[in-house]
Structures are given as C-alpha cells and as structure tokens.
Short mmCIF file of C-alpha atoms in Angstrom, two decimals:
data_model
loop_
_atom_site.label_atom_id
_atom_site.label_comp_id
_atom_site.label_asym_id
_atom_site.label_seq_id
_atom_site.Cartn_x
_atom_site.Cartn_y
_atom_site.Cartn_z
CA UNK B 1 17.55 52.03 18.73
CA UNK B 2 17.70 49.98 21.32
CA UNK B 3 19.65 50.52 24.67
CA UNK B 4 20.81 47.11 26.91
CA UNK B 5 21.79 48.12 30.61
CA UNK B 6 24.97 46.43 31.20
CA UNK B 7 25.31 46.37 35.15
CA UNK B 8 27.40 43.34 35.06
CA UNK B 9 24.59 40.61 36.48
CA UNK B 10 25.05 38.20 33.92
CA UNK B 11 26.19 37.87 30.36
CA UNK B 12 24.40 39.59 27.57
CA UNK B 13 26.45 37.84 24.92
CA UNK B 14 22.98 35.63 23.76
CA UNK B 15 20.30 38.57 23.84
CA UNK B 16 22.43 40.70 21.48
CA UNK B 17 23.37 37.94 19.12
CA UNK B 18 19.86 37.43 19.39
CA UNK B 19 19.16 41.18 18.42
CA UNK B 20 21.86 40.49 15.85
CA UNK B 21 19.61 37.99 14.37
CA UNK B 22 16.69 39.83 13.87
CA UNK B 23 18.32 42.57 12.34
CA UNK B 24 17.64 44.83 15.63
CA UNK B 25 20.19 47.67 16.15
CA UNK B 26 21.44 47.66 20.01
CA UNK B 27 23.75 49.94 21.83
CA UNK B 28 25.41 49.23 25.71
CA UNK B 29 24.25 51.74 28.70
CA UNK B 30 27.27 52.04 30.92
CA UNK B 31 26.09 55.52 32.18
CA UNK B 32 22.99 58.06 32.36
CA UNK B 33 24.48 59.73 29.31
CA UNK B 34 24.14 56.98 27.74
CA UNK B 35 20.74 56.08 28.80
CA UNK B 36 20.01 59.53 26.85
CA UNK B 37 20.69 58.16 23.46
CA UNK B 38 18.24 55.30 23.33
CA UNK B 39 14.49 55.24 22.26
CA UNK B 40 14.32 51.99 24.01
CA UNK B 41 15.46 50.08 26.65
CA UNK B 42 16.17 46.56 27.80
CA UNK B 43 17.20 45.51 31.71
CA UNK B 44 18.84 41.82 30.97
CA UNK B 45 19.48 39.87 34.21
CA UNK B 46 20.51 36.74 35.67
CA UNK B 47 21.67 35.44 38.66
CA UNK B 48 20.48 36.70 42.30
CA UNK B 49 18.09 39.08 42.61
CA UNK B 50 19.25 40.77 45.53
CA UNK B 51 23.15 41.44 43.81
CA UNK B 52 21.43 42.45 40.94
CA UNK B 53 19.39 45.48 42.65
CA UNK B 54 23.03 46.25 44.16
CA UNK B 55 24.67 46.16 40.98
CA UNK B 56 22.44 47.87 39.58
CA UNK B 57 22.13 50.84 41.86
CA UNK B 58 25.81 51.36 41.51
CA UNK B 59 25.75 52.08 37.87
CA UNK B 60 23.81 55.46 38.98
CA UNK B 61 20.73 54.51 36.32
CA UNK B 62 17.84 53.85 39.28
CA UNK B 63 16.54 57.25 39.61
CA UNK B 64 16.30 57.56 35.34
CA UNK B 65 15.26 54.72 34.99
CA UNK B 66 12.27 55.01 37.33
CA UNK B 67 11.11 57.80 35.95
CA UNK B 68 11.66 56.89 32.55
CA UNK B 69 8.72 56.78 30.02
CA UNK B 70 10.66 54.82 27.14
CA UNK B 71 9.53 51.63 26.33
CA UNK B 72 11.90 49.57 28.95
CA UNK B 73 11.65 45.75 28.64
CA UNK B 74 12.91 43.37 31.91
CA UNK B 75 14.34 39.96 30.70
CA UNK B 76 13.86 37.04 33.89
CA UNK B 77 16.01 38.90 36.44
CA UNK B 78 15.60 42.03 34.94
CA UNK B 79 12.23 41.13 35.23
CA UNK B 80 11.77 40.45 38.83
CA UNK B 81 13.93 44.21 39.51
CA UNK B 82 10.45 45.99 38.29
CA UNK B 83 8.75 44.60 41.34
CA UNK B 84 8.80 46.27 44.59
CA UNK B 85 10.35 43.44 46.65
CA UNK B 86 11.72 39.48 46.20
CA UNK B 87 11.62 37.04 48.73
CA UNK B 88 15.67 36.12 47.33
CA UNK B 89 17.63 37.87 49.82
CA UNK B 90 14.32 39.14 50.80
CA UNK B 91 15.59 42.63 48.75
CA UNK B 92 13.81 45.56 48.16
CA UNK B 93 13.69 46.11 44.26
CA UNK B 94 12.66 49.05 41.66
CA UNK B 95 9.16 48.94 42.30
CA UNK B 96 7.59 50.51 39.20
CA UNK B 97 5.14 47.57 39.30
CA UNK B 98 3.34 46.98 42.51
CA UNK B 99 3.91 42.99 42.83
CA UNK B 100 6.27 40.45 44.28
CA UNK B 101 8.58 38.46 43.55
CA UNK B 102 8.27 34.74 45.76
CA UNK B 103 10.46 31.62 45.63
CA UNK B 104 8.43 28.38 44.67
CA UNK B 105 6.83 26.72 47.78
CA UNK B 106 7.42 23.36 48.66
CA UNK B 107 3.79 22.77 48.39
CA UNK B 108 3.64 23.28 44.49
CA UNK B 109 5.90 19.58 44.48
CA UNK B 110 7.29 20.95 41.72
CA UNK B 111 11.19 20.89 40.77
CA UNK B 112 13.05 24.51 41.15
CA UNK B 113 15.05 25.75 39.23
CA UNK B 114 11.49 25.87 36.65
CA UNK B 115 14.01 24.90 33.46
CA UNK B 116 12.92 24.04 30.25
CA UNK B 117 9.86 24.96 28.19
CA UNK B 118 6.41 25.83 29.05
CA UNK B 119 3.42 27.40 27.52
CA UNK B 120 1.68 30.36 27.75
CA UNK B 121 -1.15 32.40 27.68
CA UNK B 122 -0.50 35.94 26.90
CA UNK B 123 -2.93 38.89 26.90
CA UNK B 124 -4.53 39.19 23.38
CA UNK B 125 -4.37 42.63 23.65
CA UNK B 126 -0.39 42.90 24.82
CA UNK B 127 1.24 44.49 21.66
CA UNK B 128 4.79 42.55 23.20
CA UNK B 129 2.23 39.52 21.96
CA UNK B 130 1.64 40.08 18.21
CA UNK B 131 1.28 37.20 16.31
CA UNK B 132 2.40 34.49 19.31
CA UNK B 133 -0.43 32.05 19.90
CA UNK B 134 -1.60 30.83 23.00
CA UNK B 135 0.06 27.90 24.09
CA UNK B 136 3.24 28.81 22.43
CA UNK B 137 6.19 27.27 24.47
CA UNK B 138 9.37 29.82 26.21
CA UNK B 139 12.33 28.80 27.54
CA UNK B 140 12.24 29.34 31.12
CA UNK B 141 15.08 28.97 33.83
CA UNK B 142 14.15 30.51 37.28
CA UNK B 143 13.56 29.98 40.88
CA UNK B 144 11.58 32.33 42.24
CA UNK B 145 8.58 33.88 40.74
CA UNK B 146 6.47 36.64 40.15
CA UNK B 147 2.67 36.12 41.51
CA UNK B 148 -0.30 36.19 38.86
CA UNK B 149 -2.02 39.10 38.92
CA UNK B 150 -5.27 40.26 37.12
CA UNK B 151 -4.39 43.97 36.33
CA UNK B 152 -0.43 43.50 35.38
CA UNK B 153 -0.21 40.04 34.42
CA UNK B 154 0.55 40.28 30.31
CA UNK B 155 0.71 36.82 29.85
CA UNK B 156 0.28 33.58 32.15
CA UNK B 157 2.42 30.27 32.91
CA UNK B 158 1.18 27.32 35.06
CA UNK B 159 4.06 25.66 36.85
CA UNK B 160 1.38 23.90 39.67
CA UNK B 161 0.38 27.51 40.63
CA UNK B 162 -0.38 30.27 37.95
CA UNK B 163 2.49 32.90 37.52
CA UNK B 164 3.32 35.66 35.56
CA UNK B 165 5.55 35.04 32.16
CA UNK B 166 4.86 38.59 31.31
CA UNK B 167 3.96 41.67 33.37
CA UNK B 168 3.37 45.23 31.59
CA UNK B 169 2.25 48.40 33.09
CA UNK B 170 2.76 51.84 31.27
CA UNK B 171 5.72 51.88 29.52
CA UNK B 172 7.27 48.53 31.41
CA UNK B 173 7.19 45.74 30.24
CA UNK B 174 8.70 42.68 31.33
CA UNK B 175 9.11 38.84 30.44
CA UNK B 176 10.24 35.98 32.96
CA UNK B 177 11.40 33.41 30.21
CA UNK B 178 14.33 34.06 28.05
CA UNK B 179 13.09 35.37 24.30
CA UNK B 180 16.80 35.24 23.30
CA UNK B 181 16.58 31.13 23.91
CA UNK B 182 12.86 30.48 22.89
CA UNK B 183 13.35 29.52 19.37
CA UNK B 184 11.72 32.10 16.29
CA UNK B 185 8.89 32.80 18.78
CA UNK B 186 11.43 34.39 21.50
CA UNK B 187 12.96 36.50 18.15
CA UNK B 188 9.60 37.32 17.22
CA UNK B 189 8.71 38.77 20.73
CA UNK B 190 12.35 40.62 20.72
CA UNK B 191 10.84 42.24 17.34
CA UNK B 192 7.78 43.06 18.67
CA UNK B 193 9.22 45.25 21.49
CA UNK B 194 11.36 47.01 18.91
CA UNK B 195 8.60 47.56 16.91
CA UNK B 196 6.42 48.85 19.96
CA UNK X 1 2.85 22.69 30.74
CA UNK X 2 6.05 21.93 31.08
CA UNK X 3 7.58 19.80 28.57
CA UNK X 4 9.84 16.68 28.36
CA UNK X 5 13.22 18.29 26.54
CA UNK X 6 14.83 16.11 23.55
CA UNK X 7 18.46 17.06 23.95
CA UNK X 8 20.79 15.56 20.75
CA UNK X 9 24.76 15.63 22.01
CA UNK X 10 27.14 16.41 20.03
CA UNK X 11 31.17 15.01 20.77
CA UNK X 12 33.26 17.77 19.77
CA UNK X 13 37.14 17.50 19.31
CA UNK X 14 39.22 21.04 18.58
CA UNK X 15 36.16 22.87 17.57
CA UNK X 16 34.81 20.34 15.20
CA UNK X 17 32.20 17.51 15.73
CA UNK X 18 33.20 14.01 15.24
CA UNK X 19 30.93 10.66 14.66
CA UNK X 20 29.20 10.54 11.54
CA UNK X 21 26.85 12.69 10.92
CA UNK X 22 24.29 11.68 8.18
CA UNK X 23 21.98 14.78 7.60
CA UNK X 24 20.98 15.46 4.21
CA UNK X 25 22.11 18.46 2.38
CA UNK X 26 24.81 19.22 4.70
CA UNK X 27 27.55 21.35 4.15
CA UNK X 28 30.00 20.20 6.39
CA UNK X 29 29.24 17.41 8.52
CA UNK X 30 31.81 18.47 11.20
CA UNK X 31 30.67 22.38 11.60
CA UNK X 32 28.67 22.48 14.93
CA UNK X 33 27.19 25.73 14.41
CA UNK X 34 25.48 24.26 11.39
CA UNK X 35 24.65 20.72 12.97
CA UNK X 36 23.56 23.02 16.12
CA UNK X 37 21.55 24.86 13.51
CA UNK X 38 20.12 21.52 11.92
CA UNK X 39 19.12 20.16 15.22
CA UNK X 40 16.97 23.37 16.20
CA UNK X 41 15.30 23.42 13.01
CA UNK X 42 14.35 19.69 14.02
CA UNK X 43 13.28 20.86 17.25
CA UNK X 44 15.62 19.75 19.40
CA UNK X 45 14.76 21.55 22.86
CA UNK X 46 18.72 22.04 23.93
CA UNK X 47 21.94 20.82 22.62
CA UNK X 48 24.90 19.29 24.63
CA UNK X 49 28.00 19.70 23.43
CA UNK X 50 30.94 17.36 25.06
CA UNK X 51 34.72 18.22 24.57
CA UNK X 52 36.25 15.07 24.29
CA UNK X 53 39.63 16.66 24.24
CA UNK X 54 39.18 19.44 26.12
CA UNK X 55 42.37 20.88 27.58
CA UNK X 56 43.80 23.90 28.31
CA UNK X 57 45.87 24.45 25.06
CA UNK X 58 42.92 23.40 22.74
CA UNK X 59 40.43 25.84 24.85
CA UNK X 60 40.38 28.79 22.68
CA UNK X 61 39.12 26.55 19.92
CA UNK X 62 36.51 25.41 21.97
CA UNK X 63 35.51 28.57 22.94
CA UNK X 64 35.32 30.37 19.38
CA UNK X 65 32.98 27.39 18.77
CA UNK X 66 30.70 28.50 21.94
CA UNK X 67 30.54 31.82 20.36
CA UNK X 68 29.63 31.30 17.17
CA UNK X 69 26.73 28.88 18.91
CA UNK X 70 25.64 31.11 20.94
CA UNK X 71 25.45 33.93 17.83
CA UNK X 72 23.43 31.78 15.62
CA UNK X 73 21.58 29.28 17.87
CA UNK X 74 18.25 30.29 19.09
CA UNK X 75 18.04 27.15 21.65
CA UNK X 76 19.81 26.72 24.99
CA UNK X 77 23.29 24.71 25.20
CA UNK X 78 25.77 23.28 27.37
CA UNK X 79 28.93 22.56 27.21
CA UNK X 80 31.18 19.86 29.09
CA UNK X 81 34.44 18.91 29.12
CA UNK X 82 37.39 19.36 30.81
CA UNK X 83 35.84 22.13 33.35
CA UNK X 84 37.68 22.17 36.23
CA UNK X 85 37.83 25.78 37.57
CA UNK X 86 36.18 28.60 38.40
CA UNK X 87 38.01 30.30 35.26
CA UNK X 88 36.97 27.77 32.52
CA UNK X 89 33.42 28.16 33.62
CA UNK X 90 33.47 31.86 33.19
CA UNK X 91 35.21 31.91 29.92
CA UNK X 92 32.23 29.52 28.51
CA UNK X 93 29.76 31.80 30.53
CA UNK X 94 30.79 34.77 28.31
CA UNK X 95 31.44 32.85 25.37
CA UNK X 96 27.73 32.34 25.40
CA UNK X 97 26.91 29.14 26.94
CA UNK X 98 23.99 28.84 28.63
CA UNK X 99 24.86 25.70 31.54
CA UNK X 100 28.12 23.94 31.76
CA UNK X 101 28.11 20.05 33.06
CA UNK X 102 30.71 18.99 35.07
CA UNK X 103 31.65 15.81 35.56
CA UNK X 104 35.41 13.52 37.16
CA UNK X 105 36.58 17.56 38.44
CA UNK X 106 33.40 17.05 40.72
CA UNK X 107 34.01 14.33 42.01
CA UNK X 108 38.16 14.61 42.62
CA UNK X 109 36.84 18.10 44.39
CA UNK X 110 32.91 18.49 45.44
CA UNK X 111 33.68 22.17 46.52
CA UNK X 112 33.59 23.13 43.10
CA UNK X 113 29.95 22.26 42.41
CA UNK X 114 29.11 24.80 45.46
CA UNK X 115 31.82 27.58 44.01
CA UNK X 116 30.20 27.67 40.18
CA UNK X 117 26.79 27.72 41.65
CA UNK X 118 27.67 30.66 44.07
CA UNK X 119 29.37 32.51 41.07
CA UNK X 120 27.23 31.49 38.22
CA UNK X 121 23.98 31.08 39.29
CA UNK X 122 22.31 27.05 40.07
CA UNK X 123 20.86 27.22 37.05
CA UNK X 124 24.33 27.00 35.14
CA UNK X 125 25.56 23.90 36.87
CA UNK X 126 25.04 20.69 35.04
CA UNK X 127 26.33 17.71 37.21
CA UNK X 128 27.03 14.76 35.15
CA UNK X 129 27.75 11.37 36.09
CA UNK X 130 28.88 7.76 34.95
CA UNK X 131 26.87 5.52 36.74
CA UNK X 132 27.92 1.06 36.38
CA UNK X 133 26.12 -1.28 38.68
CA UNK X 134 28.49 -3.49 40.85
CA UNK X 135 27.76 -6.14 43.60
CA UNK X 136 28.38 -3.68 46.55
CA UNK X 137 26.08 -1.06 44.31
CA UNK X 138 25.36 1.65 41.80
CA UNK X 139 28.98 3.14 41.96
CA UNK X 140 29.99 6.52 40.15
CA UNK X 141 33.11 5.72 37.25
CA UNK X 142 35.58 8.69 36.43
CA UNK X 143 37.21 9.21 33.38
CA UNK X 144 34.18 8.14 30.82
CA UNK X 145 33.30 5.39 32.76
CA UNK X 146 36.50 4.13 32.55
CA UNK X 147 37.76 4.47 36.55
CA UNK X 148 35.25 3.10 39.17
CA UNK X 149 34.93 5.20 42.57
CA UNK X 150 33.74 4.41 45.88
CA UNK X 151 30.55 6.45 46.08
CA UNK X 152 27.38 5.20 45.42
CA UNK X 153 25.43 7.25 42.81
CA UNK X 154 22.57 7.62 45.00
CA UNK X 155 24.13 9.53 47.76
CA UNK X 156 26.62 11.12 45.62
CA UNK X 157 23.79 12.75 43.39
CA UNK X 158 21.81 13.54 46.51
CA UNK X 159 25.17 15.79 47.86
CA UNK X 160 25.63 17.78 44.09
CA UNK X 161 21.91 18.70 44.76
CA UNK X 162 22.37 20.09 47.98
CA UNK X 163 25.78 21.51 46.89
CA UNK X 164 24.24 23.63 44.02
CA UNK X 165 23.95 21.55 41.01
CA UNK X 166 20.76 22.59 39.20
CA UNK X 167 20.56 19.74 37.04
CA UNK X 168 21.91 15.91 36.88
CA UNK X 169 22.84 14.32 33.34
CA UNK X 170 22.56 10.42 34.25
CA UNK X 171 24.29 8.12 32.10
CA UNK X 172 23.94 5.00 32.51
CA UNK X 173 27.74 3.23 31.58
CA UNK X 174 25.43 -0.24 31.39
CA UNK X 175 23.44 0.90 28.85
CA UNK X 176 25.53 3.21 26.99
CA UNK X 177 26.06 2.19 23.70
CA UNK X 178 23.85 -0.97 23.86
CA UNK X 179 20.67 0.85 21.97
CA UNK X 180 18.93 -1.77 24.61
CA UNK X 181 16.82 1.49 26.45
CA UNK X 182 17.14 4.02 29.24
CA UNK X 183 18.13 2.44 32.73
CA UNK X 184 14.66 3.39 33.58
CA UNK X 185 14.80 1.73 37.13
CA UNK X 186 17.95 3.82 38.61
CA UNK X 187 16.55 7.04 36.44
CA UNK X 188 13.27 6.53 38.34
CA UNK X 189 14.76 5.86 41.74
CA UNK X 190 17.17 9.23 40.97
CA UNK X 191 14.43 11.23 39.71
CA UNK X 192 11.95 10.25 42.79
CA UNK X 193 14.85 11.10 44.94
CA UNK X 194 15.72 14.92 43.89
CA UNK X 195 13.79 18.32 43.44
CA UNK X 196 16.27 19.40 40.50
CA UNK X 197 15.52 18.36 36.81
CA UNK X 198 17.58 15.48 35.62
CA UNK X 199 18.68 14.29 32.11
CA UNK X 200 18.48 9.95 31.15
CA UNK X 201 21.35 9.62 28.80
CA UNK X 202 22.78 6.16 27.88
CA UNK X 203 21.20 3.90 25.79
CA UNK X 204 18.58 4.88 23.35
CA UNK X 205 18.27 2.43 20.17
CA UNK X 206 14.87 2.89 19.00
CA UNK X 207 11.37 5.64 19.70
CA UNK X 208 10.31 3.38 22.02
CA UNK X 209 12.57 3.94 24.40
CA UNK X 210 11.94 7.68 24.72
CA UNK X 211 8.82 6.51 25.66
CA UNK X 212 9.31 3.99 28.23
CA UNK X 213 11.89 6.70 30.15
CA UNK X 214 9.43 9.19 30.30
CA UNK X 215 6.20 6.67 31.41
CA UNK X 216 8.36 4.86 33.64
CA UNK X 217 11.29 7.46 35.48
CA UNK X 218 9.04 10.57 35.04
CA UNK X 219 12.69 12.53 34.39
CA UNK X 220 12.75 16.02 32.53
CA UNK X 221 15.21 15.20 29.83
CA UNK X 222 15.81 12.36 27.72
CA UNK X 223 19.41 12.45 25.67
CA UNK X 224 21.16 10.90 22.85
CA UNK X 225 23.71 10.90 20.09
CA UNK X 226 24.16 8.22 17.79
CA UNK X 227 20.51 7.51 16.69
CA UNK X 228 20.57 11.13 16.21
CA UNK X 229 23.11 11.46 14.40
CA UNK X 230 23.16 8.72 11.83
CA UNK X 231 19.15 9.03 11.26
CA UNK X 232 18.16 6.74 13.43
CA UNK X 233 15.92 8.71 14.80
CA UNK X 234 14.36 11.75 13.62
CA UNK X 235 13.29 14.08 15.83
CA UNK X 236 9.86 15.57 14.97
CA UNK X 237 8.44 11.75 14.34
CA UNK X 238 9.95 11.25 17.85
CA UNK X 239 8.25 14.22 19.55
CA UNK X 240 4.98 13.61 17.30
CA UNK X 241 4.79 9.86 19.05
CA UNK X 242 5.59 10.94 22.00
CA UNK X 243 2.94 13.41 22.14
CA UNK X 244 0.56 10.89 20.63
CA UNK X 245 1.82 8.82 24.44
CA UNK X 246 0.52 11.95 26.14
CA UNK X 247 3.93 12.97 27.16
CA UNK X 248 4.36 16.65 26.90
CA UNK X 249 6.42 17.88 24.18
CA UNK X 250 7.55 21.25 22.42
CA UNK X 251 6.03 20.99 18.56
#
C-alpha cells in the first residue's frame, strides 16, 4: 500500500482520485508512525520549493525519510525536494540525489511557468517506464528545473535546454510532470510505481 | 516539444452545463463530469469551465461539480467565475481544480492577482480578459464584455504578468461569436509582448482558423465552445490537420 506525505504544500485531492482510478490503495502520512505502515511512498508537492522543504521538515519525516529504502516516488515539487539545493529561495533541500534544482534562464527565450504538454524520452530500462513510448506527451507546470544528467536522469524533456522529467537513484524515484493530469499514460506510470 | 493545447469551454450554470451539446450517445447532455469525460477521450488537452452564475449561494454546487471533475478527469481544468477572494480560490484549489481564471474582480482590484499567486502558486492564476477595439484603442470590457474600462489591454495584460498571473485567456469581444477567426493581430502583438503562456479565445467558426492563430500569433492555447459543442468541430480531425500544418499537437 501506498503512503502520500501530506505536509500541507499543495492539494493532493487529484493524485489520489487519480490512485482511485487505477484501483491503487493509498493511505495519508501525518507522522513517522505512520510512515511505518506503508510499503511505498509518494512526496506530492506544489508550490515553492523553499516552503515546501520548511513544511516539510516540520512534520518530523526528514530524517526517515532519508534513510528510507522503500520505493519513495517525488511528484514536480516533491520532485525537486530529492535534490540537494534549488535556486527558488536558493534553499537547501533533501539531497538524496546529488543534483540541482535551477530556474529557467532568460537565455532559453522560452515562456516560464513550462505549462502544458511535452514529450519525453525516458530510460528504456526505468521500470517507472513500462510500456510508455518515447515521445509520449506529460503534463507539465513548473518554473524551475532540474538539470539533465547522464547517471540520474530516468527520462528526458527538451524545453530549449534538455532537463530531467524523471530522475531515479536507488530506491528514489522522482517525476517533474504531473502523472495524476497526463491522461492514461500519467495512470499508467502511477501503476507502474505501485507495481515496482 | 511542447505542444499547442486545444482547450473546449464549457458554460456551466448551478452545477450543470448549458448550450447544446450534440455528442452522440450521451447520457445527459448537461452532466459536466461526463462531457469533461467526452472531451478527454477526444483529446482535448484542458477543459475550462466558466460559471456563468457563479455566486456565493450557488457555490457549493459549483464546487461538488469541481470534485467530481477532478475524481474522474485525467486532464487539467480551470474554473472561472465569480472568483473574487482569496477564499473562493482556495475552496476550488481543494475541490480539485487545477488553475482558476479571474477576470472583472481583477480588474475592480489588481492586488488580488498578486495575493492568489503568493498563496497559490503562479501557475494557478489564469487572468482573463474581454478585449473590444475602440478609436482611442484596444480597451479591456467588464462584465462579459458588456462594461468598457479605461485601460488599454496592452498595458493592462503587461501589469497581470508582472503581478503574478501565469497565464492570459484573450478573448477577443470583436470576434466572439462571429465564427469569422481568432483576432490573430492583437493575439500576436499580446503573445510577442509576454513571457507567460496565453490562451486565443473568441471566434473560431471553422479548422482553419486553429490554424491561422497558431501560424500567425504563435500563442500556446487556442479555445472554443460552440463548434465544439454542437459538432462543428471535432477534435482529433482538428489536431490531425493541425499536425499535418506542422503545428505541434498532443495525439
């Protein structure tokens, strides 16, 4: 069963009707107690980076979380709180994955917030992956980024510069775009990391 | 890449859609969840949802709506209409909905655009506004185009951006209704002027048109109702031509 960390930094109303959908069993994580009871976890997020990580030490969970060796999967801002640091705030984050998190440069002449859908390329071999082409289109809604990177990058998105949609190391995985949004691909991905 | 979004709006009066609806095999022509539902099957890329009589005694009906949306809809939506505090926002926000567009409350007080964005996120904000050329200018109307303002659309559109609004819905009150195309000119000059996505709405009659906004404005989003609605339109021909145009779109 699934676990969703509810640390107030955004709504989680859509991701667990999505979970609903799919026929996914979900539980809330208010406390480390909680955290105990779930095979699997999921760190929703939206909003600013910076209150997040705040928020989100408060609940207690950092230190279990960080050591944790359940399947844990970041949604966009719960995403960018794996990383070790975001230029938002300029905050120090989790850092179970050695990367940053930068807002979009002027120079990319591209419009921010990056909303709406865009392909991408995931790793063949990412299990999160199974049975999404290449090229299939997520619904993304973000300002700041997380930079492509050979060894952690699970799946690619060109937005002017190359960025990560998906990052995975060990147990952590982590998605930029919002499955819960993205149509019967997003679902399928959902299942997938239930599955994992 | 990023695509061009097809966004169908749907008018919605105490929880139910009005305006024909002409799908076949429908159920019930007025239940949004299951026009929503037709519309992402379609592939529709978002959904807009107006409240055409949105007020505070009718908002629990609007928001039971949101919910069950948001629990069976598995494609972003927004919702506008009557939004004109902090409060409303947040009770859509939890309801479900993904962005809210704002629209006369905006204008009457500006402040509010940077207050939702502060508490919600950019990315929530939807700004939307009624646009009529005059003789002194393009001039921003209240009240569904129905009270002109003072402020030109240009500048006023320029402020929501640098207020917090993370999109602008653009509809054209000279066009609206007239199935005679997007006001491609102002959508261009709009879109060339801001780094936040922005929606045409007003005036789509025929394919054609879709076509002509996107080659000629370069905007994100291109909306519309009644040649949605009534069949007019269908939208995977519409996003198969439009791909054949070498405009980006979701198939």
């Amino acid at each position: 069963m699934i676990g969703i960390i509810n640390y107030g930094a955004g709504n989680i109303f859509s991701l667990t009707s999505a979970l609903e959908r799919v026929g996914i069993k979900y539980g809330i994580i208010n406390s480390e107690a909680d955290y105990q009871q779930y095979e699997k976890i999921i760190i929703p997020g939206v909003g600013h980076a910076g209150t997040a990580m705040r928020k989100l030490t408060d609940t207690g969970l950092v230190p279990v979380i960080k050591s944790s060796h359940k399947p844990t999967l970041g949604i966009c801002v719960g995403m960018q709180l794996l990383t070790d640091f975001s230029e938002e705030g300029n905050s120090d984050l989790l850092g179970i994955i050695p990367l940053k998190t930068l807002r979009f440069n002027e120079a990319v002449s591209k419009k921010v917030p990056h909303m709406g859908w865009n392909q991408i390329s995931p790793d063949p071999d990412s299990k999160l992956f199974t049975g999404i082409p290449q090229g299939t289109y997520f619904y993304f809604v973000h300002s700041y980024f997380i930079e492509f990177n050979t060894k952690f990058t699970a799946a690619i998105c060109d937005y002017g510069i190359k960025l990560s949609a998906a990052i995975q190391k060990d147990n952590f995985y982590a998605v930029q775009f919002h499955p819960e949004k993205s149509g019967a691909m997003g679902e399928r991905l959902l299942k997938n990391f239930a599955d994992l | 890449m990023l695509s061009k979004r097809i966004i169908p709006c749907l008018d919605v009066k105490d929880g139910r859609t009005v305006k024909g609806i002409n799908f076949v095999d429908l159920r019930d022509a007025g239940d949004p969840v299951e026009l929503a539902w037709q519309y992402s099957e379609q592939g529709a890329d978002e959904l807009v949802f107006l409240d055409i009589a949105a007020t505070h005694e009718k908002r629990k009906t609007t928001l039971d709506m949101v919910k069950a949306v948001a629990k069976q809809i598995n494609i972003p939506f927004t919702i506008g209409g009557g939004i004109s505090e902090l409060k409303d926002a947040e009770a859509l926000l939890n309801a479900g909905a993904d962005k809210i567009s704002i629209n006369s409350a905006a204008v009457r007080n500006p402040q509010l655009i940077d207050d939702l964005a502060k508490a919600f996120g950019v990315q929530f904000v939807v700004l939307a506004v009624d646009t009529k050329s005059l003789p002194q200018g393009d001039i921003v109307h209240l009240n569904g185009g129905r009270i002109p303002t003072e402020i030109r659309t240009q500048d006023w559109v320029k402020e929501a951006e640098q207020r917090g609004a993370g999109e602008i819905l653009l509809t054209s009150m000279d066009k609206d209704g007239t199935k005679s195309g997007f006001d491609s000119l102002l959508l261009k000059e709009v879109n060339d002027m801001l780094n936040i996505p922005v929606i045409a709405s007003g005036g789509a009659g025929k394919e054609q048109d879709f076509i002509d906004v996107f080659q000629q404005s370069n905007v994100d989003a291109a909306l519309a109702a009644s040649v949605f609605h009534y069949g007019e339109i269908l939208i995977p021909e519409l996003k198969q031509l439009l791909k054949k145009n070498n405009i980006p779109v979701r198939i």
